[in-house]
Amino acid sequence: MQDRIRIRSLSEHVGAEVVLCGWVRQRRSSGAKLHFLQVSDGTAGVQVVVKKGNVPDEQLEAARYVPFESTVVVRGTVKEDARQVGGVEVSATEFEVMSAAAEDFPIGRKEHGVGFLMDNRHLWLRSSRPRAAMRIRAEVIRACRDYLDEGGFTCVDAPIFNSSAAEGTATLFPVGYFDQTIYLSQTGQLHMEAAAQALGDVYCFGPTFRAEKSKTRRHLTEFWMLEPEMAFADLDEDMDVMEGMIGRVVERVLERCGPELDVLERDRAILERCLPPYPRISYTEALERLEGTDASIPWGEDFGAPQEDAVSAMFEKPVLVHRFPTAIKAFYMKPDPEQPEVVLGCDMIAPEGYGEIIGGGERSADLAYLERKIEEEGLPKEPYEWYLDLRRYGANPTAGFGMGLERVVAWMGDLGHVREAAPFARTMARTSP
Amino acid sequence: MQDRIRIRSLSEHVGAEVVLCGWVRQRRSSGAKLHFLQVSDGTAGVQVVVKKGNVPDEQLEAARYVPFESTVVVRGTVKEDARQVGGVEVSATEFEVMSAAAEDFPIGRKEHGVGFLMDNRHLWLRSSRPRAAMRIRAEVIRACRDYLDEGGFTCVDAPIFNSSAAEGTATLFPVGYFDQTIYLSQTGQLHMEAAAQALGDVYCFGPTFRAEKSKTRRHLTEFWMLEPEMAFADLDEDMDVMEGMIGRVVERVLERCGPELDVLERDRAILERCLPPYPRISYTEALERLEGTDASIPWGEDFGAPQEDAVSAMFEKPVLVHRFPTAIKAFYMKPDPEQPEVVLGCDMIAPEGYGEIIGGGERSADLAYLERKIEEEGLPKEPYEWYLDLRRYGANPTAGFGMGLERVVAWMGDLGHVREAAPFARTMARTSP
């Protein structure tokens, strides 16, 4: 409807007569002659007042009994009302039910189980909490892209289809591709290294797929990952970009998602403490700090959730943990020349138990080292031939990282589980709606 | 390297001594004592002058023989030189080869076949034409996102994994999902309709997969699609957004991608003619115009490439063709109430033979109509149950569209084939590198 006003912009039309469309999300009557409807069109919500005398009687009756989630068209006058969210309400002069909803809208005010809500995700999305989470997600995406675009990075999308199972097929999803079997990509990093040799500073940002059987609050089978890669960058620059980008995200969410944080009852003070700089400690230092606690582990073991949570609990902001043992990290990571038993890699651990939100570091530029590692780890060499070409023809120091979008969004909104940070989350047991 | 200057920003350092890193892309000597190297770090390229007396003799020799694509570190003074691209050159005081490339860099100046170039896409990307295409692609993405974000749309990512094969499995890719078979999504539209009921104006922008056996210059098996959806919008508003967004894309490419258009020898005058408004003609009018030409078809038949090309050739800008026959369009499209034999849908056809870059329109809000169409077309009803819920609980007029990113990028740069518009294009026969 071309002449409708979006509810978000009603406050620009105080005193004017407007047409708006939306869904009836709440309804309250003061006797038979005065009805207050909360109408939302997705952009925002507004109170519509339908009063006897202002509208024909049959419209008054329609307003009295309209089922929740019905679609309505309202003509009316915009009035200032400081008590209302948005500062206005609409006094109806015409009220039409465009489409009456069935009476059994499944999402009510009572508590529902998560399974039920996820089965009805297409309807649950209309509730205030999922809407707030989706708005925060969109702002996080935009903040990351703006930070990188303004910093001179070029967005280069990594391919999803890959013919080779470079790191083994255990956590890869196989795809029937005409007469072949190929796999869904788990990372764009190797492709981004090629792109960085062409364009300097690049990133990809798209869906990633892992066939992990994890059923934790931090895992999805399909999630979005942002992967910047910078030619000629070292670990310190890499950490600067991680910190700068997450700093921008926190700033933007605080600045632009105020109403959403309110809906989620998110304590802003906690986020305000998460502005940069962030502490940077080595794996070895982290282990020393964990000594004597329940999360203590011997040197050489990888962090699990208990270590991440214990380290993050020492600080009130994200922590950069660098220089993990070489033996537990991917073959392409560059060993620290001063202590080759650790690599020049880094994880960023979010506060409040949201775990690792970023992993990255310097890549080895050394062809012979990479060939040896591929052999030692029993990886097939053929799928890596093109990647090794990047070292044969103009090897360069390069660094980058991967950020898991849903974990960052879950942390921003304190959502508790990453499934609330995705519009339609996919897990082992869920691939619909 | 933290103290290096990116070549893009050299002109801010005229007169200063700087350090830069990059790949040697060209080399020319004036005798044994003076060498001109074209060095690029991905952000830009610059001429480095290595002259006897300014650098130690062994560095002079290194500069004389350095293989193409080797990585070098240069310390030197930035000098203004209006004859150079970027307006500066660097007079070296130190020249170090960081990593000498193998002498057989496969991408040379001679003509290569497409197969060879695609086999070496990880190296071919460094050439000027692919780099220009990728920069244009990044700008198109950014222009679309900015247009929608600034217009109040919320980015909501559609899921890739789907348990049901709603439109039949013929062009779907099956995925082995733990013990099940599921499919890769072909469109986010149905999910976007659900999201629009929650958030008003939404879009998804991600990879899409079609197992079509097409081997044309317009088809990839994996491509990016942008799908906006607007609650309460009609066909006219939908066409306004298509036009406004593509207009912004053209404007931005002209404004920000000047050097890239030069590399591609793209005629700017052709793009300048492609600013809005765009002609809007109905399918029936288009057929009348085609009468008597080779592309003439009987009413009721769908457009193919000959019709698209013939219609686009009548104009010098994108054309919006609306109201196609109901029988040839998807079941969810809304019939025109004034002439139900056509739907309120629209395709945007790009000039210069780049074909359909957008398809969209109004969706039917009528539950009974949709149920009948699903039955008539022999589609399984169960996978659509959640979609039909969107009509049971507050049906609303809604409109949206899908834009194929690679086709728009191919058109912008006049690339000839969509495979040049993707960083690592996937076709029936190609899933690597």
CSV table of N, CA, C and O in Angstrom, one decimal, chain A residues 227-287:
chain,number,residue,atom,x,y,z
A,227,GLU,N,35.8,-13.8,8.0
A,227,GLU,CA,37.3,-14.2,8.0
A,227,GLU,C,38.1,-13.2,7.3
A,227,GLU,O,38.2,-13.2,6.1
A,228,PRO,N,38.7,-12.2,8.0
A,228,PRO,CA,39.6,-11.3,7.4
A,228,PRO,C,41.0,-11.9,7.2
A,228,PRO,O,41.4,-12.8,8.0
A,229,GLU,N,41.7,-11.5,6.2
A,229,GLU,CA,43.1,-11.9,6.0
A,229,GLU,C,43.9,-10.7,5.4
A,229,GLU,O,43.4,-10.0,4.5
A,230,MET,N,45.1,-10.5,6.0
A,230,MET,CA,45.9,-9.4,5.7
A,230,MET,C,47.2,-9.8,5.2
A,230,MET,O,48.0,-10.3,6.0
A,231,ALA,N,47.6,-9.4,4.0
A,231,ALA,CA,48.9,-9.7,3.5
A,231,ALA,C,49.9,-8.9,4.3
A,231,ALA,O,49.6,-7.7,4.5
A,232,PHE,N,51.0,-9.5,4.6
A,232,PHE,CA,52.1,-8.8,5.3
A,232,PHE,C,51.8,-8.4,6.7
A,232,PHE,O,52.6,-7.6,7.3
A,233,ALA,N,50.7,-8.9,7.3
A,233,ALA,CA,50.4,-8.5,8.7
A,233,ALA,C,51.1,-9.6,9.6
A,233,ALA,O,51.2,-10.7,9.2
A,234,ASP,N,51.4,-9.2,10.8
A,234,ASP,CA,51.9,-10.1,11.8
A,234,ASP,C,50.8,-10.2,12.9
A,234,ASP,O,49.8,-9.7,12.9
A,235,LEU,N,51.2,-11.0,14.0
A,235,LEU,CA,50.2,-11.3,15.0
A,235,LEU,C,49.8,-10.1,15.7
A,235,LEU,O,48.6,-10.0,16.1
A,236,ASP,N,50.7,-9.1,16.0
A,236,ASP,CA,50.3,-7.9,16.7
A,236,ASP,C,49.2,-7.1,15.9
A,236,ASP,O,48.2,-6.7,16.5
A,237,GLU,N,49.5,-7.0,14.6
A,237,GLU,CA,48.5,-6.3,13.8
A,237,GLU,C,47.2,-7.0,13.8
A,237,GLU,O,46.1,-6.4,13.8
A,238,ASP,N,47.3,-8.4,13.7
A,238,ASP,CA,46.1,-9.2,13.7
A,238,ASP,C,45.2,-9.0,14.9
A,238,ASP,O,44.0,-8.8,14.8
A,239,MET,N,45.9,-8.9,16.1
A,239,MET,CA,45.2,-8.7,17.3
A,239,MET,C,44.6,-7.3,17.4
A,239,MET,O,43.5,-7.1,17.9
A,240,ASP,N,45.3,-6.3,16.8
A,240,ASP,CA,44.8,-5.0,16.7
A,240,ASP,C,43.5,-4.9,15.9
A,240,ASP,O,42.5,-4.2,16.3
A,241,VAL,N,43.4,-5.7,14.8
A,241,VAL,CA,42.2,-5.7,14.0
A,241,VAL,C,41.1,-6.4,14.8
A,241,VAL,O,39.9,-6.0,14.8
A,242,MET,N,41.4,-7.5,15.4
A,242,MET,CA,40.4,-8.3,16.2
A,242,MET,C,39.8,-7.3,17.2
A,242,MET,O,38.5,-7.2,17.4
A,243,GLU,N,40.7,-6.7,18.0
A,243,GLU,CA,40.2,-5.8,19.0
A,243,GLU,C,39.5,-4.6,18.5
A,243,GLU,O,38.4,-4.2,19.0
A,244,GLY,N,40.0,-4.0,17.4
A,244,GLY,CA,39.3,-2.8,16.9
A,244,GLY,C,37.9,-3.2,16.3
A,244,GLY,O,36.9,-2.4,16.6
A,245,MET,N,37.8,-4.3,15.7
A,245,MET,CA,36.5,-4.7,15.1
A,245,MET,C,35.5,-5.0,16.2
A,245,MET,O,34.3,-4.6,16.2
A,246,ILE,N,35.9,-5.8,17.2
A,246,ILE,CA,35.0,-6.2,18.3
A,246,ILE,C,34.6,-4.9,19.1
A,246,ILE,O,33.5,-4.7,19.5
A,247,GLY,N,35.6,-4.0,19.2
A,247,GLY,CA,35.3,-2.7,19.9
A,247,GLY,C,34.2,-2.0,19.2
A,247,GLY,O,33.3,-1.4,19.8
A,248,ARG,N,34.3,-1.9,17.8
A,248,ARG,CA,33.3,-1.2,17.0
A,248,ARG,C,31.9,-1.9,17.2
A,248,ARG,O,30.9,-1.2,17.3
A,249,VAL,N,31.9,-3.2,17.3
A,249,VAL,CA,30.7,-3.9,17.4
A,249,VAL,C,30.0,-3.5,18.7
A,249,VAL,O,28.8,-3.2,18.8
A,250,VAL,N,30.8,-3.5,19.8
A,250,VAL,CA,30.2,-3.2,21.1
A,250,VAL,C,29.7,-1.8,21.1
A,250,VAL,O,28.5,-1.5,21.6
A,251,GLU,N,30.5,-0.9,20.6
A,251,GLU,CA,30.1,0.5,20.5
A,251,GLU,C,28.8,0.7,19.7
A,251,GLU,O,27.9,1.4,20.2
A,252,ARG,N,28.7,0.1,18.6
A,252,ARG,CA,27.5,0.2,17.7
A,252,ARG,C,26.3,-0.4,18.4
A,252,ARG,O,25.2,0.2,18.3
A,253,VAL,N,26.4,-1.5,19.0
A,253,VAL,CA,25.3,-2.1,19.7
A,253,VAL,C,24.8,-1.2,20.8
A,253,VAL,O,23.6,-1.0,20.9
A,254,LEU,N,25.7,-0.6,21.6
A,254,LEU,CA,25.3,0.3,22.6
A,254,LEU,C,24.6,1.5,22.1
A,254,LEU,O,23.6,2.0,22.6
A,255,GLU,N,25.1,2.0,20.9
A,255,GLU,CA,24.7,3.2,20.4
A,255,GLU,C,23.3,3.1,19.6
A,255,GLU,O,22.5,4.0,19.7
A,256,ARG,N,23.2,2.0,18.9
A,256,ARG,CA,22.0,1.9,18.0
A,256,ARG,C,21.0,0.8,18.5
A,256,ARG,O,19.9,0.8,17.9
A,257,CYS,N,21.3,0.0,19.4
A,257,CYS,CA,20.4,-1.1,19.8
A,257,CYS,C,19.8,-0.9,21.2
A,257,CYS,O,19.5,-1.9,21.9
A,258,GLY,N,19.7,0.3,21.6
A,258,GLY,CA,19.2,0.6,23.0
A,258,GLY,C,17.8,-0.1,23.3
A,258,GLY,O,17.7,-0.8,24.3
A,259,PRO,N,16.8,0.1,22.4
A,259,PRO,CA,15.5,-0.5,22.7
A,259,PRO,C,15.6,-2.1,22.7
A,259,PRO,O,15.0,-2.7,23.5
A,260,GLU,N,16.5,-2.6,21.9
A,260,GLU,CA,16.7,-4.1,21.8
A,260,GLU,C,17.3,-4.6,23.1
A,260,GLU,O,16.9,-5.6,23.7
A,261,LEU,N,18.3,-3.8,23.6
A,261,LEU,CA,19.0,-4.3,24.9
A,261,LEU,C,18.0,-4.2,26.0
A,261,LEU,O,18.0,-5.0,26.9
A,262,ASP,N,17.1,-3.2,26.0
A,262,ASP,CA,16.0,-3.1,27.0
A,262,ASP,C,15.1,-4.3,26.9
A,262,ASP,O,14.8,-4.9,28.0
A,263,VAL,N,14.7,-4.7,25.7
A,263,VAL,CA,13.8,-5.9,25.6
A,263,VAL,C,14.4,-7.1,26.2
A,263,VAL,O,13.8,-7.9,26.9
A,264,LEU,N,15.7,-7.2,25.9
A,264,LEU,CA,16.5,-8.4,26.4
A,264,LEU,C,16.9,-8.3,27.8
A,264,LEU,O,17.5,-9.2,28.4
A,265,GLU,N,16.6,-7.2,28.5
A,265,GLU,CA,17.0,-6.9,29.8
A,265,GLU,C,18.5,-7.0,30.0
A,265,GLU,O,19.0,-7.6,31.0
A,266,ARG,N,19.2,-6.6,29.0
A,266,ARG,CA,20.7,-6.7,29.0
A,266,ARG,C,21.3,-5.5,29.8
A,266,ARG,O,20.9,-4.4,29.5
A,267,ASP,N,22.2,-5.8,30.7
A,267,ASP,CA,22.8,-4.8,31.5
A,267,ASP,C,23.8,-4.1,30.7
A,267,ASP,O,24.9,-4.6,30.3
A,268,ARG,N,23.6,-2.8,30.4
A,268,ARG,CA,24.5,-2.1,29.5
A,268,ARG,C,25.9,-1.9,30.2
A,268,ARG,O,26.9,-1.8,29.4
A,269,ALA,N,25.9,-1.8,31.5
A,269,ALA,CA,27.2,-1.5,32.2
A,269,ALA,C,28.2,-2.6,31.8
A,269,ALA,O,29.3,-2.4,31.7
A,270,ILE,N,27.6,-3.8,31.7
A,270,ILE,CA,28.5,-5.0,31.4
A,270,ILE,C,29.1,-4.8,30.0
A,270,ILE,O,30.3,-5.0,29.8
A,271,LEU,N,28.3,-4.3,29.0
A,271,LEU,CA,28.9,-4.1,27.7
A,271,LEU,C,29.8,-2.9,27.6
A,271,LEU,O,30.8,-2.9,26.9
A,272,GLU,N,29.5,-1.9,28.4
A,272,GLU,CA,30.3,-0.7,28.4
A,272,GLU,C,31.7,-1.0,28.9
A,272,GLU,O,32.7,-0.4,28.4
A,273,ARG,N,31.8,-2.0,29.8
A,273,ARG,CA,33.2,-2.4,30.2
A,273,ARG,C,33.9,-3.1,29.1
A,273,ARG,O,35.1,-3.4,29.3
A,274,CYS,N,33.2,-3.5,28.1
A,274,CYS,CA,33.9,-4.3,27.0
A,274,CYS,C,34.4,-3.6,25.9
A,274,CYS,O,34.7,-4.1,24.8
A,275,LEU,N,34.6,-2.2,26.1
A,275,LEU,CA,35.3,-1.5,25.0
A,275,LEU,C,36.8,-1.7,25.1
A,275,LEU,O,37.3,-2.0,26.2
A,276,PRO,N,37.5,-1.6,24.0
A,276,PRO,CA,39.0,-1.8,24.1
A,276,PRO,C,39.7,-0.8,25.0
A,276,PRO,O,39.1,0.3,25.2
A,277,PRO,N,40.9,-1.0,25.4
A,277,PRO,CA,41.8,-2.2,25.0
A,277,PRO,C,41.4,-3.5,25.8
A,277,PRO,O,40.8,-3.4,26.8
A,278,TYR,N,41.8,-4.6,25.2
A,278,TYR,CA,41.6,-5.9,25.8
A,278,TYR,C,42.9,-6.5,26.3
A,278,TYR,O,43.9,-6.3,25.6
A,279,PRO,N,42.8,-7.2,27.4
A,279,PRO,CA,44.1,-7.8,27.9
A,279,PRO,C,44.6,-8.9,26.9
A,279,PRO,O,43.8,-9.5,26.2
A,280,ARG,N,45.9,-9.0,26.8
A,280,ARG,CA,46.5,-9.9,25.9
A,280,ARG,C,47.5,-10.8,26.7
A,280,ARG,O,48.5,-10.3,27.3
A,281,ILE,N,47.2,-12.0,26.9
A,281,ILE,CA,48.1,-12.9,27.7
A,281,ILE,C,48.4,-14.2,26.9
A,281,ILE,O,47.6,-14.6,26.0
A,282,SER,N,49.6,-14.7,27.1
A,282,SER,CA,49.9,-15.9,26.4
A,282,SER,C,49.3,-17.1,27.0
A,282,SER,O,48.8,-17.1,28.2
A,283,TYR,N,49.2,-18.2,26.3
A,283,TYR,CA,48.7,-19.5,26.7
A,283,TYR,C,49.4,-19.9,28.0
A,283,TYR,O,48.8,-20.3,29.0
A,284,THR,N,50.7,-19.7,28.0
A,284,THR,CA,51.5,-20.1,29.1
A,284,THR,C,51.2,-19.3,30.4
A,284,THR,O,51.0,-19.9,31.5
A,285,GLU,N,51.1,-18.0,30.2
A,285,GLU,CA,50.6,-17.1,31.3
A,285,GLU,C,49.3,-17.5,31.8
A,285,GLU,O,49.0,-17.6,33.0
A,286,ALA,N,48.4,-17.8,30.9
A,286,ALA,CA,47.0,-18.2,31.3
A,286,ALA,C,47.0,-19.5,32.1
A,286,ALA,O,46.4,-19.6,33.2
A,287,LEU,N,47.9,-20.4,31.7
A,287,LEU,CA,48.0,-21.7,32.5
A,287,LEU,C,48.5,-21.4,33.9
A,287,LEU,O,48.1,-22.0,34.9
